[in-house]
Coordinates of C-alpha atoms and ligand atoms in Angstrom, one line a residue:
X1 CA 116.2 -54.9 -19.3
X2 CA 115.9 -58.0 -21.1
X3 CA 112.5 -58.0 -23.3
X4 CA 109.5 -59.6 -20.8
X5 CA 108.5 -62.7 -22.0
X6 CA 104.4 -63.7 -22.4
X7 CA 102.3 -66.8 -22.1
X8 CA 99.7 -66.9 -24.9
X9 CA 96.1 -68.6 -23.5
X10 CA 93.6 -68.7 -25.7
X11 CA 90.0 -69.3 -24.7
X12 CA 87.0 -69.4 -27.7
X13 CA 89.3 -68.1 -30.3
X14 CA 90.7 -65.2 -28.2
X15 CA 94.1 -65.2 -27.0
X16 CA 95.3 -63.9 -24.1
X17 CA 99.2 -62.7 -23.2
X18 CA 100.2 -63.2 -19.7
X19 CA 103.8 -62.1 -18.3
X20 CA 106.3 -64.3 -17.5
X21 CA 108.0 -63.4 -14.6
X22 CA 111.6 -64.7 -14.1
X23 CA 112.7 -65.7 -10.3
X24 CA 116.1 -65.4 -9.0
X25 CA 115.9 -68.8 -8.3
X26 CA 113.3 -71.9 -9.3
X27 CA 110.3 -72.0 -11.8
X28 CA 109.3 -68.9 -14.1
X29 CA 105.7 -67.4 -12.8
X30 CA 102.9 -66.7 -15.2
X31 CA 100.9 -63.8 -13.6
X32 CA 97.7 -64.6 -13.9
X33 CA 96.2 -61.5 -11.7
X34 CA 94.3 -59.2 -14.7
X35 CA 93.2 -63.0 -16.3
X36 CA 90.3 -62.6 -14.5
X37 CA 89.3 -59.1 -15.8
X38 CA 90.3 -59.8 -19.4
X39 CA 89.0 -63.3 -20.0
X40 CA 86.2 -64.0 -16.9
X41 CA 87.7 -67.1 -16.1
X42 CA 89.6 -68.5 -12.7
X43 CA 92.4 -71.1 -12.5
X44 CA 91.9 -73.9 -10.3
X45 CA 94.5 -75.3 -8.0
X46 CA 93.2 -76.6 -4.7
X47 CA 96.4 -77.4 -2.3
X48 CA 98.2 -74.7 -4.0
X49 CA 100.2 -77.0 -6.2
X50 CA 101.4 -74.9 -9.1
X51 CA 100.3 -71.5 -7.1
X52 CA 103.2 -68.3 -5.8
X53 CA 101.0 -66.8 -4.1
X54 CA 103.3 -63.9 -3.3
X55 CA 107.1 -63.2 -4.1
X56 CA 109.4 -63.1 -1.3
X57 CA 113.5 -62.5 -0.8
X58 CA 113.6 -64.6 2.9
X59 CA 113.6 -68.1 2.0
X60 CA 114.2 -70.4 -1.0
X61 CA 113.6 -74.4 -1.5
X62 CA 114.9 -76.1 -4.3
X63 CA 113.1 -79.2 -4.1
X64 CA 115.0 -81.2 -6.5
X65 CA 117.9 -80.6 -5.3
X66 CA 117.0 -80.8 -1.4
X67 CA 118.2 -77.2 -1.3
X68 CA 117.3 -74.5 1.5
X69 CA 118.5 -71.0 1.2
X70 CA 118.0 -68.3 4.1
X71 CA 118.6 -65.0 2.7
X72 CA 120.9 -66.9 0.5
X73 CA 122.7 -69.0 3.0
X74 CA 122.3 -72.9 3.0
X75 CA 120.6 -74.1 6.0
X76 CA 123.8 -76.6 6.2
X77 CA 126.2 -73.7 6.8
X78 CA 124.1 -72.0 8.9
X79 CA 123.4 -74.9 11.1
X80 CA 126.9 -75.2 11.2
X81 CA 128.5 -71.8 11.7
X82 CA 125.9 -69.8 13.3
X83 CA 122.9 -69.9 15.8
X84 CA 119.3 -69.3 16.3
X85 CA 119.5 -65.7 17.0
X86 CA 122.0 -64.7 13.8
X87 CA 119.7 -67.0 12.0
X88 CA 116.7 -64.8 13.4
X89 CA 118.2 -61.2 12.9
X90 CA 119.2 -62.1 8.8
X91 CA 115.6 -63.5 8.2
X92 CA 113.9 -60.2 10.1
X93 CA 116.5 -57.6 8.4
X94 CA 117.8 -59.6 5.2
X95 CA 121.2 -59.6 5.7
X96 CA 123.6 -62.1 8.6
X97 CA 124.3 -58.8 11.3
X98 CA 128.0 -57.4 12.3
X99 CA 129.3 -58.1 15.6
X100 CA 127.7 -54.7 16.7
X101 CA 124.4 -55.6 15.5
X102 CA 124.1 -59.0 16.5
X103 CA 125.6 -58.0 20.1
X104 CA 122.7 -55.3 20.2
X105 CA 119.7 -57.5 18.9
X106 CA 120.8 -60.8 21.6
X107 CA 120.4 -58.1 24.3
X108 CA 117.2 -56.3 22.7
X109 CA 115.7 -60.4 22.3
X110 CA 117.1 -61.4 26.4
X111 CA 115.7 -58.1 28.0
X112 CA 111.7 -59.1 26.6
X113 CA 111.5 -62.9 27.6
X114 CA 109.7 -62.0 30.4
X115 CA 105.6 -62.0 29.6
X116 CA 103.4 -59.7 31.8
X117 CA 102.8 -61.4 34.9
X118 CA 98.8 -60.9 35.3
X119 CA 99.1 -63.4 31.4
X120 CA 100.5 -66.5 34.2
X121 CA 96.2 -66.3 34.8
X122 CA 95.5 -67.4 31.7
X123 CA 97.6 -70.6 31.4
X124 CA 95.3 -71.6 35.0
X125 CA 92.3 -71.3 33.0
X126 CA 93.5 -74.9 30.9
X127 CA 93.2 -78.1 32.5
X128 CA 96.1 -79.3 33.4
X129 CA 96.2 -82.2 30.3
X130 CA 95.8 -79.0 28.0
X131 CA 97.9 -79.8 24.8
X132 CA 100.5 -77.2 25.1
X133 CA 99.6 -76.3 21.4
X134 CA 96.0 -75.6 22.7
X135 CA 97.6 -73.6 25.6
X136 CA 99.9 -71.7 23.3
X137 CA 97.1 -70.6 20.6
X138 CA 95.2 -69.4 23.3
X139 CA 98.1 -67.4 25.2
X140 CA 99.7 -65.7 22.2
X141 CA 96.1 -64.9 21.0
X142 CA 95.8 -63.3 24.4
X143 CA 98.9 -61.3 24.1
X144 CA 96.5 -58.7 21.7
X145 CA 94.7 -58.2 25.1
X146 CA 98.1 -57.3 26.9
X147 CA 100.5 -55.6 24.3
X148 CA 98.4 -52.7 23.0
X149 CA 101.4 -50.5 22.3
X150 CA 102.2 -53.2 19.6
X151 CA 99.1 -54.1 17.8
X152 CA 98.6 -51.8 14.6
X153 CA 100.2 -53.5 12.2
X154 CA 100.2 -50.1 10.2
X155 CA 102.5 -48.5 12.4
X156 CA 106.4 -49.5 11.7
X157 CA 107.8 -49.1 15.1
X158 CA 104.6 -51.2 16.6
X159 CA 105.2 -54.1 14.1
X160 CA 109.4 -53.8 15.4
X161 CA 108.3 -54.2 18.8
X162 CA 105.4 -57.1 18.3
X163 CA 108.4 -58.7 16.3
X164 CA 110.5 -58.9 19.0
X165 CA 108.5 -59.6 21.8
X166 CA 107.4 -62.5 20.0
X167 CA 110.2 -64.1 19.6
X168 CA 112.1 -63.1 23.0
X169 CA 108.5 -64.4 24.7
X170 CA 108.0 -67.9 22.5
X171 CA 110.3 -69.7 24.6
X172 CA 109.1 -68.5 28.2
X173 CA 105.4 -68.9 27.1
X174 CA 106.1 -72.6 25.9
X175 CA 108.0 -73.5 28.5
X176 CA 105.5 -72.8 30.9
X177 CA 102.7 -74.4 28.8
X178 CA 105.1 -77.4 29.6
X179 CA 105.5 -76.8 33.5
X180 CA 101.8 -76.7 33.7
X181 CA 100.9 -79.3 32.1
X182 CA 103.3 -81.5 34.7
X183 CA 102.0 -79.3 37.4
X184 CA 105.8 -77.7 38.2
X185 CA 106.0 -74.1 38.9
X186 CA 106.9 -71.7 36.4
X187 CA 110.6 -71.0 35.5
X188 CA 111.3 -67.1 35.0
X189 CA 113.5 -66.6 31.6
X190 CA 117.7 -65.5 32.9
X191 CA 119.4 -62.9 31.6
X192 CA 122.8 -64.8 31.8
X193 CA 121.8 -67.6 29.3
X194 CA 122.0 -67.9 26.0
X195 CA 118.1 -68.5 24.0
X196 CA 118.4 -71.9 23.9
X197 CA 119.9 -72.5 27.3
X198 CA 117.0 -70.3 28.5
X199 CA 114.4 -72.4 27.0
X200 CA 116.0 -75.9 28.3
X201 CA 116.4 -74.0 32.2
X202 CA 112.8 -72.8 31.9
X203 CA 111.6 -76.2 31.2
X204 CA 113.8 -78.4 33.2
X205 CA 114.7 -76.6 36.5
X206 CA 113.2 -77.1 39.8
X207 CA 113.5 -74.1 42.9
X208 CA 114.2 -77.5 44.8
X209 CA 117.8 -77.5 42.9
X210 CA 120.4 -76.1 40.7
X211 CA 120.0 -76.9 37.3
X212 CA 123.0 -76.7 34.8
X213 CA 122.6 -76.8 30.9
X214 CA 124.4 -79.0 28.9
X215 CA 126.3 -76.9 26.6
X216 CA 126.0 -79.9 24.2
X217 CA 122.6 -80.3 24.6
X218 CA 121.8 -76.4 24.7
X219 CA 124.1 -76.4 20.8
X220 CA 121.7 -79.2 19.9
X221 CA 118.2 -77.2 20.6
X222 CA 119.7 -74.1 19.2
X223 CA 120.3 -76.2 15.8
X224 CA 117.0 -77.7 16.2
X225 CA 115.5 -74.0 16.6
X226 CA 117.7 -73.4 13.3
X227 CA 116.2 -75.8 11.5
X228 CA 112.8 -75.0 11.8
X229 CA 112.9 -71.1 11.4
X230 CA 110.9 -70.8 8.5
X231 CA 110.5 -72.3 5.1
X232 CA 108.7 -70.8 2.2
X233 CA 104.9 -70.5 1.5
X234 CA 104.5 -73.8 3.8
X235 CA 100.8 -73.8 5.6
X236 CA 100.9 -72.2 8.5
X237 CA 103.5 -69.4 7.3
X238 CA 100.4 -69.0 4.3
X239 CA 97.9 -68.8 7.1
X240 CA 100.0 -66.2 8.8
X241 CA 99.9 -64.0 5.7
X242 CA 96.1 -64.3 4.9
X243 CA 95.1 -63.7 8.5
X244 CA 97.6 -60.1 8.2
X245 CA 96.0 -59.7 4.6
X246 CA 92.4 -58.4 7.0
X247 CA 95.0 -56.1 9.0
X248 CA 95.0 -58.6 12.0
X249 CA 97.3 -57.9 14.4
X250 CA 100.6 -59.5 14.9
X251 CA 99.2 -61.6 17.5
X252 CA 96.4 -62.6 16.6
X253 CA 98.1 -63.8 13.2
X254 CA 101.0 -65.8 14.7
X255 CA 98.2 -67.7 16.9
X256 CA 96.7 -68.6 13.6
X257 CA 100.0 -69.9 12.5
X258 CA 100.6 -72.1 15.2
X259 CA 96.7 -73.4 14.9
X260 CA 97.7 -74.4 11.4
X261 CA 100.9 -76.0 12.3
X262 CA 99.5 -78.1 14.6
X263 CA 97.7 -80.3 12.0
X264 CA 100.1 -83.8 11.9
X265 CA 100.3 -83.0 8.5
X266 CA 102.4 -80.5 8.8
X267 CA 104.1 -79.4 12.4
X268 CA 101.9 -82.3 14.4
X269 CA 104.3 -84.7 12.2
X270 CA 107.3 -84.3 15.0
X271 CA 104.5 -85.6 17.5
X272 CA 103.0 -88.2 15.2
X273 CA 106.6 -89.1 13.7
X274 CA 107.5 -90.4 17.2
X275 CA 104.4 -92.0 18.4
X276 CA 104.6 -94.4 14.5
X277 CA 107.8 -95.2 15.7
X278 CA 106.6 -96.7 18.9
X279 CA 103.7 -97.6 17.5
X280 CA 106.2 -100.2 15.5
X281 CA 108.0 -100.6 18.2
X282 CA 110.7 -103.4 16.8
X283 CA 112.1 -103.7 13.4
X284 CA 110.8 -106.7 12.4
X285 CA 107.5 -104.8 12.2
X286 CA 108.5 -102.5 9.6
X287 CA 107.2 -104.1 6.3
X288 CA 103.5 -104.5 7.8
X289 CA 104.0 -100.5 8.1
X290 CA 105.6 -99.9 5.2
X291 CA 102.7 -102.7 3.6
X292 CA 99.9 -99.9 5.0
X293 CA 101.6 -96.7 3.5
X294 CA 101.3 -98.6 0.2
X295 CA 97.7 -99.6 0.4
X296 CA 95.2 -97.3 -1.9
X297 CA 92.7 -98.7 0.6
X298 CA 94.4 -97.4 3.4
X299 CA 95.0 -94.0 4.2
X300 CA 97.8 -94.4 6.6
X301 CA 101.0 -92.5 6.0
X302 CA 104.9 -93.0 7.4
X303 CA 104.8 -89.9 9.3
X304 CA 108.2 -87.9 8.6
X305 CA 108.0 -89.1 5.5
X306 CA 107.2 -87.0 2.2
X307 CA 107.1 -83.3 1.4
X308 CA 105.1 -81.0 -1.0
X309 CA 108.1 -79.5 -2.4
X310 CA 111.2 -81.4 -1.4
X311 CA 111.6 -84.7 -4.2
X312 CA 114.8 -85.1 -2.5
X313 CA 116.8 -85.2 1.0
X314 CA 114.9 -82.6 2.6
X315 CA 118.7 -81.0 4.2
X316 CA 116.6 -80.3 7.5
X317 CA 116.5 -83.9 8.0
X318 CA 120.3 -84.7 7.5
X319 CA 121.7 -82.5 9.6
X320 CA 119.0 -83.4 12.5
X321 CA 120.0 -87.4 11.9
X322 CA 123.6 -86.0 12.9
X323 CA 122.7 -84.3 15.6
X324 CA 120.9 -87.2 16.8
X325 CA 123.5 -89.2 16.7
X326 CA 125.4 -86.6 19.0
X327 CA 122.3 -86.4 21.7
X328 CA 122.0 -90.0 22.0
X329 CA 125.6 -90.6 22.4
X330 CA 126.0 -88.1 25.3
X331 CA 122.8 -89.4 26.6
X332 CA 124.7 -92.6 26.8
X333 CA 121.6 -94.3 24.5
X334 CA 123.0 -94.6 21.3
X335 CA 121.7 -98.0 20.9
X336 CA 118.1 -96.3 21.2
X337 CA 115.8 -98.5 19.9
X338 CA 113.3 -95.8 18.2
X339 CA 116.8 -94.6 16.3
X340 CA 117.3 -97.9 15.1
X341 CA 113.6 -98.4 14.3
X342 CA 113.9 -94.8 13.1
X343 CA 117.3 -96.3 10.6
X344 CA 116.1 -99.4 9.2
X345 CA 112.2 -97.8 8.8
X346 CA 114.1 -95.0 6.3
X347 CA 116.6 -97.9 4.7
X348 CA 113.4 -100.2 3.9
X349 CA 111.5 -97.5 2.8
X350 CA 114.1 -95.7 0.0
X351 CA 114.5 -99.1 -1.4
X352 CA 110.9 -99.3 -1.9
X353 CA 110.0 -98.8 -5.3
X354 CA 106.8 -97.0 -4.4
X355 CA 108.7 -94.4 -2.5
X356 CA 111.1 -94.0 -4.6
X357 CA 108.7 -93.8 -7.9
X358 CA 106.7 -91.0 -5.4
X359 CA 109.8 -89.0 -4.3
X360 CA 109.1 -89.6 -0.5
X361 CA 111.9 -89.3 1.7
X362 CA 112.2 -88.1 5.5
X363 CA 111.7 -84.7 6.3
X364 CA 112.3 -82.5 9.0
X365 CA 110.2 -84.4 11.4
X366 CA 111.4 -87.8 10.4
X367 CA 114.5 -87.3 13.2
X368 CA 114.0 -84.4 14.9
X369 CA 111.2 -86.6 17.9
X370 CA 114.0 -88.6 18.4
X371 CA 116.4 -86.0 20.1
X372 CA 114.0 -84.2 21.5
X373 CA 112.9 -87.1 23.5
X374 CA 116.3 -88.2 24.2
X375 CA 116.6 -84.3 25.8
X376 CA 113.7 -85.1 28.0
X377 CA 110.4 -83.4 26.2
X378 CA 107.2 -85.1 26.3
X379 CA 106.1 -86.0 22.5
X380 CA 103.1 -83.1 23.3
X381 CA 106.1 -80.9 23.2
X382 CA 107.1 -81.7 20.1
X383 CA 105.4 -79.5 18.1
X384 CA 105.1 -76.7 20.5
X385 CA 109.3 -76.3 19.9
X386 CA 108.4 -76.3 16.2
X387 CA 106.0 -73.5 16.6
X388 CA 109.0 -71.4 18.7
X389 CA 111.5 -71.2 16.2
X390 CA 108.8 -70.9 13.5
X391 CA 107.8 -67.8 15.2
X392 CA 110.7 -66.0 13.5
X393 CA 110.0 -67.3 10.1
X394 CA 105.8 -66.4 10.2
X395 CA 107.0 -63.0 11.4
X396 CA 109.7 -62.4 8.7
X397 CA 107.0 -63.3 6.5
X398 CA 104.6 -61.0 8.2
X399 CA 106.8 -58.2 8.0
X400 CA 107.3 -58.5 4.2
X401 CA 104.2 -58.7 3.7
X402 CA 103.1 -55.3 5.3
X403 CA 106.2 -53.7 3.6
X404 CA 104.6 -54.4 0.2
X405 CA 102.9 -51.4 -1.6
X406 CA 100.9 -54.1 -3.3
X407 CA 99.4 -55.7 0.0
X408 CA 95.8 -56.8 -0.6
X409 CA 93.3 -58.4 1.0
X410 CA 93.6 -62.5 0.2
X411 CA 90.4 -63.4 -1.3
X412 CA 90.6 -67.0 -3.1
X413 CA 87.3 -67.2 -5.6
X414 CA 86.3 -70.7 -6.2
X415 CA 84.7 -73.7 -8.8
X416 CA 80.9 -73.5 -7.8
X417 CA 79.7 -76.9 -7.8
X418 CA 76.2 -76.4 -6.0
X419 CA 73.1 -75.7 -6.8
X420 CA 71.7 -72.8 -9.2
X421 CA 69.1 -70.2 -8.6
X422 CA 66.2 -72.1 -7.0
X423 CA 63.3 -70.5 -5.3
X424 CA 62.4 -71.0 -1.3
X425 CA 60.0 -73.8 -0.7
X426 CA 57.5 -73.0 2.5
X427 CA 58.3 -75.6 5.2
X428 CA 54.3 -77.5 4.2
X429 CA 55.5 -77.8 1.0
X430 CA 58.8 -79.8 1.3
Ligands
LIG501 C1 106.2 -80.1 7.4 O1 105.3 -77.2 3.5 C2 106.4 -77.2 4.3 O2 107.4 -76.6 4.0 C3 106.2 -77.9 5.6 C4 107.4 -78.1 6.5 C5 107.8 -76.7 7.1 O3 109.0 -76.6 7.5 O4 107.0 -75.8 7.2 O5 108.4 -78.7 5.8 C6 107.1 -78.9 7.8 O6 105.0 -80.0 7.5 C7 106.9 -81.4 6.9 C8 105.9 -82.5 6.5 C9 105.4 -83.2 7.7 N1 104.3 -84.1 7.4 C10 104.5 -85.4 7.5 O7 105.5 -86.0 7.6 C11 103.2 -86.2 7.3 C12 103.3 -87.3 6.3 N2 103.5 -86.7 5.0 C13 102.4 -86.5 4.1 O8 101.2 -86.4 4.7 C14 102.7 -85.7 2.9 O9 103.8 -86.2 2.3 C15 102.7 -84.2 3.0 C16 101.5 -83.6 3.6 C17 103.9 -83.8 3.7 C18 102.8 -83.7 1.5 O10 101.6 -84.0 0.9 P1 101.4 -83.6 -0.6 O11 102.5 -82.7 -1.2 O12 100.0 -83.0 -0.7 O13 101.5 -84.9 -1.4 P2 100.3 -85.9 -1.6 O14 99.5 -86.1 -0.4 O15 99.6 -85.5 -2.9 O16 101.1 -87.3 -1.9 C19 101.6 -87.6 -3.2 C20 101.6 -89.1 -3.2 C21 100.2 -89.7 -2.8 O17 100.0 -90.9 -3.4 P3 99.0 -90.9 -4.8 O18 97.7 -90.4 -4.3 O19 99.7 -90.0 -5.8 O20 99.0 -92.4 -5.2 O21 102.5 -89.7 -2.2 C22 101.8 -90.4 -1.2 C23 100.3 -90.0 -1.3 O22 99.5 -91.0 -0.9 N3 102.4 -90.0 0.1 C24 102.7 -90.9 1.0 C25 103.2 -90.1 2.0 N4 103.3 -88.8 1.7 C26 102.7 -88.8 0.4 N5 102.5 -92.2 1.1 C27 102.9 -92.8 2.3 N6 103.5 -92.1 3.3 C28 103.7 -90.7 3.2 N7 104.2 -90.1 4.2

């Protein structure tokens, strides 16, 4: 065992040694967790910048590189050689399945998409311009008032079942968040079809005619839900783990996930991503947006653009600009004016200095609005197919989390800034 090595703080004369623990892969941690006890002091790191705040063995980013690892496996290969549920059975059990396995969890996944039919009441409840993220926090919240057999998140076979259900019922409980909010009746899940051929029959098929998927289409939303299964510590996986740090159920946590995601910061960027790119509409417009990014004055950002850990390509976002290309060829609208917009906004930018002195390239959102809309979604679906195949990821994560001997409650101190000790003033006296 190779000796541990120590950081040394010292603090009024006294010094303190702190471990060093070494990663598989990226940046040596200092463990900070007994500096508290031994010296009284906190660290300070709002945003979480220079924070682990847990170890995990599901995904890893190398930021420099524009590297993303799965259990191991680059997201290139995987997008490339497997699919969503493969991808989904190696990030819930750590290891890509054998034929047997991966045979027995597709059928375990197609046999739940159905949701309890007394939850269709629910999605009535929403107007019909609900944002489908507001229709989907609320639903999978409610599925704690449905699912009882699968709420203690103490019990092992409990947190097996709430895994699965939630990601066999993500799609079917989207998809009608979109038929409702067109005011089209609800599509049951079919048995015959693949997940992602499912989800587009759910969302595009009418009782008034057949509908048949695209095979080419149905490989491009499969990658898409590749793409997006999960991705280290990012915000709403971290809200996710917090919420299940109380001993909230699985529900209850993942509809805390996709609150957080939601934010245009993080998953809302798919959504606000698209809407820029209209918003500039032609390509001569590009240097007064680019202008605006730049302004200190201004706090407008190039939405897909930028990333807390990626300082490179984020890979997400290369293979989605291929697969674009694909989906807008078969659409027969290559020449789509948001994917040139899209082209020229990315060229203008990297040859920017101060994008290139920042680091900022596209990320996953950057592309991914422009195929989806070429598919057919509405831009308020945008992030409600992020949340799906996240669903996986903040449930891999979940279940680590319980499995750890060490779980305890997340409790962030803080840098009090207000006001001492001061005594109550009666309300004549103020
Ligand atoms: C996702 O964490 C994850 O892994 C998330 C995600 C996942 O799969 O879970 O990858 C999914 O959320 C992708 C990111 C989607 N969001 C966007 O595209 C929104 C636009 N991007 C930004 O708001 C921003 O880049 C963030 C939020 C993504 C990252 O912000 P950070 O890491 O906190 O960086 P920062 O805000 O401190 O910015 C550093 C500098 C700042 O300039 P200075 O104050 O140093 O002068 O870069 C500038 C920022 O102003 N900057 C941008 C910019 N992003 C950062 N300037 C213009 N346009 C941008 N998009």
């Amino acid at each position: 065992m190779a000796e541990q090595k120590t950081a040394t703080l010292t603090i009024d004369g006294i010094s303190y040694e702190l471990p060093i623990l070494s990663p598989t892969a990226g940046p040596n941690v200092i463990d900070i967790r007994k500096l508290y006890s031994q010296a009284g002091v906190f660290t300070y790191d709002p945003g979480f910048t220079s924070t682990a705040a847990c170890d995990s063995t599901i995904t890893f980013i190398d930021g420099d590189k524009g590297e993303l690892l799965h259990r191991g496996y680059p997201i290139d290969q995987l997008a490339e050689k497997s699919h969503y549920l493969e991808v989904c059975f190696a990030l819930l059990y750590g290891n890509l399945p054998s034929a047997e396995e991966l045979e027995k969890f597709e059928r375990l996944v197609t046999n739940h998409t159905m949701i309890h039919e007394q939850m269709h009441n629910f999605f009535r409840g929403f107007r019909r311009d609900a944002h489908p993220m507001a229709t989907m926090v609320g639903v999978v919240g409610a599925m704690s008032a449905f699912y009882h057999d699968s709420t203690d998140p103490n019990d092992p076979h409990q947190r097996e079942v709430a895994s699965i259900r939630l990601v066999a019922k993500m799609p079917t409980i989207a998809a009608m968040a979109y038929k409702y909010s067109i005011g089209q009746p609800f599509v049951y899940p079919r048995n015959d079809l693949d997940y992602a051929s499912n989800f587009l029959h759910m969302c595009f098929s009418v009782p008034a005619e057949e509908y048949h998927v695209n095979p080419i289409l149905a490989r491009a939303m499969d990658r898409i839900f590749t793409l997006h299964a999960d991705h280290e510590q990012n915000a709403s996986t971290s809200t996710v783990r917090l919420a299940s740090s109380s001993g909230a159920n699985p529900f209850a946590c993942i509809a805390a996930g996709i609150a957080c995601l939601w934010g245009p910061a993080h998953g809302g960027a798919n959504q606000a991503c698209l809407e820029m790119l209209k918003e500039i509409g032609t390509v001569d417009r590009i240097p007064e947006f680019i202008a605006r990014a730049k302004d200190k004055n201004d706090n407008y950002r190039l939405m897909g653009f930028g990333h807390r850990v990626y300082k490179n390509f984020d890979p997400r976002a290369t293979v989605m600009k291929k697969s674009a290309d694909e989906v807008l060829e078969l659409m027969g609208v290559e020449d789509n004016p948001l994917l040139q917009v899209a082209m020229e906004l990315e060229k203008q930018a990297l040859a920017d200095p101060y994008f290139a002195e920042k680091k900022l390239f596209p990320n996953v959102d950057f592309y991914s609005g422009i195929i989806l809309e070429a598919m057919g979604f509405p831009t308020s679906m945008f992030t409600p197919i992020f949340a799906l195949a996240r669903t996986v990821g903040w449930v891999s994560q979940w279940k680590e989390q319980l499995d750890d001997p060490q779980l305890k409650i997340g409790r962030p101190r803080q840098l009090y800034m207000g006001e001492a000790a001061i005594d109550y003033v009666d309300i004549e006296d103020r």
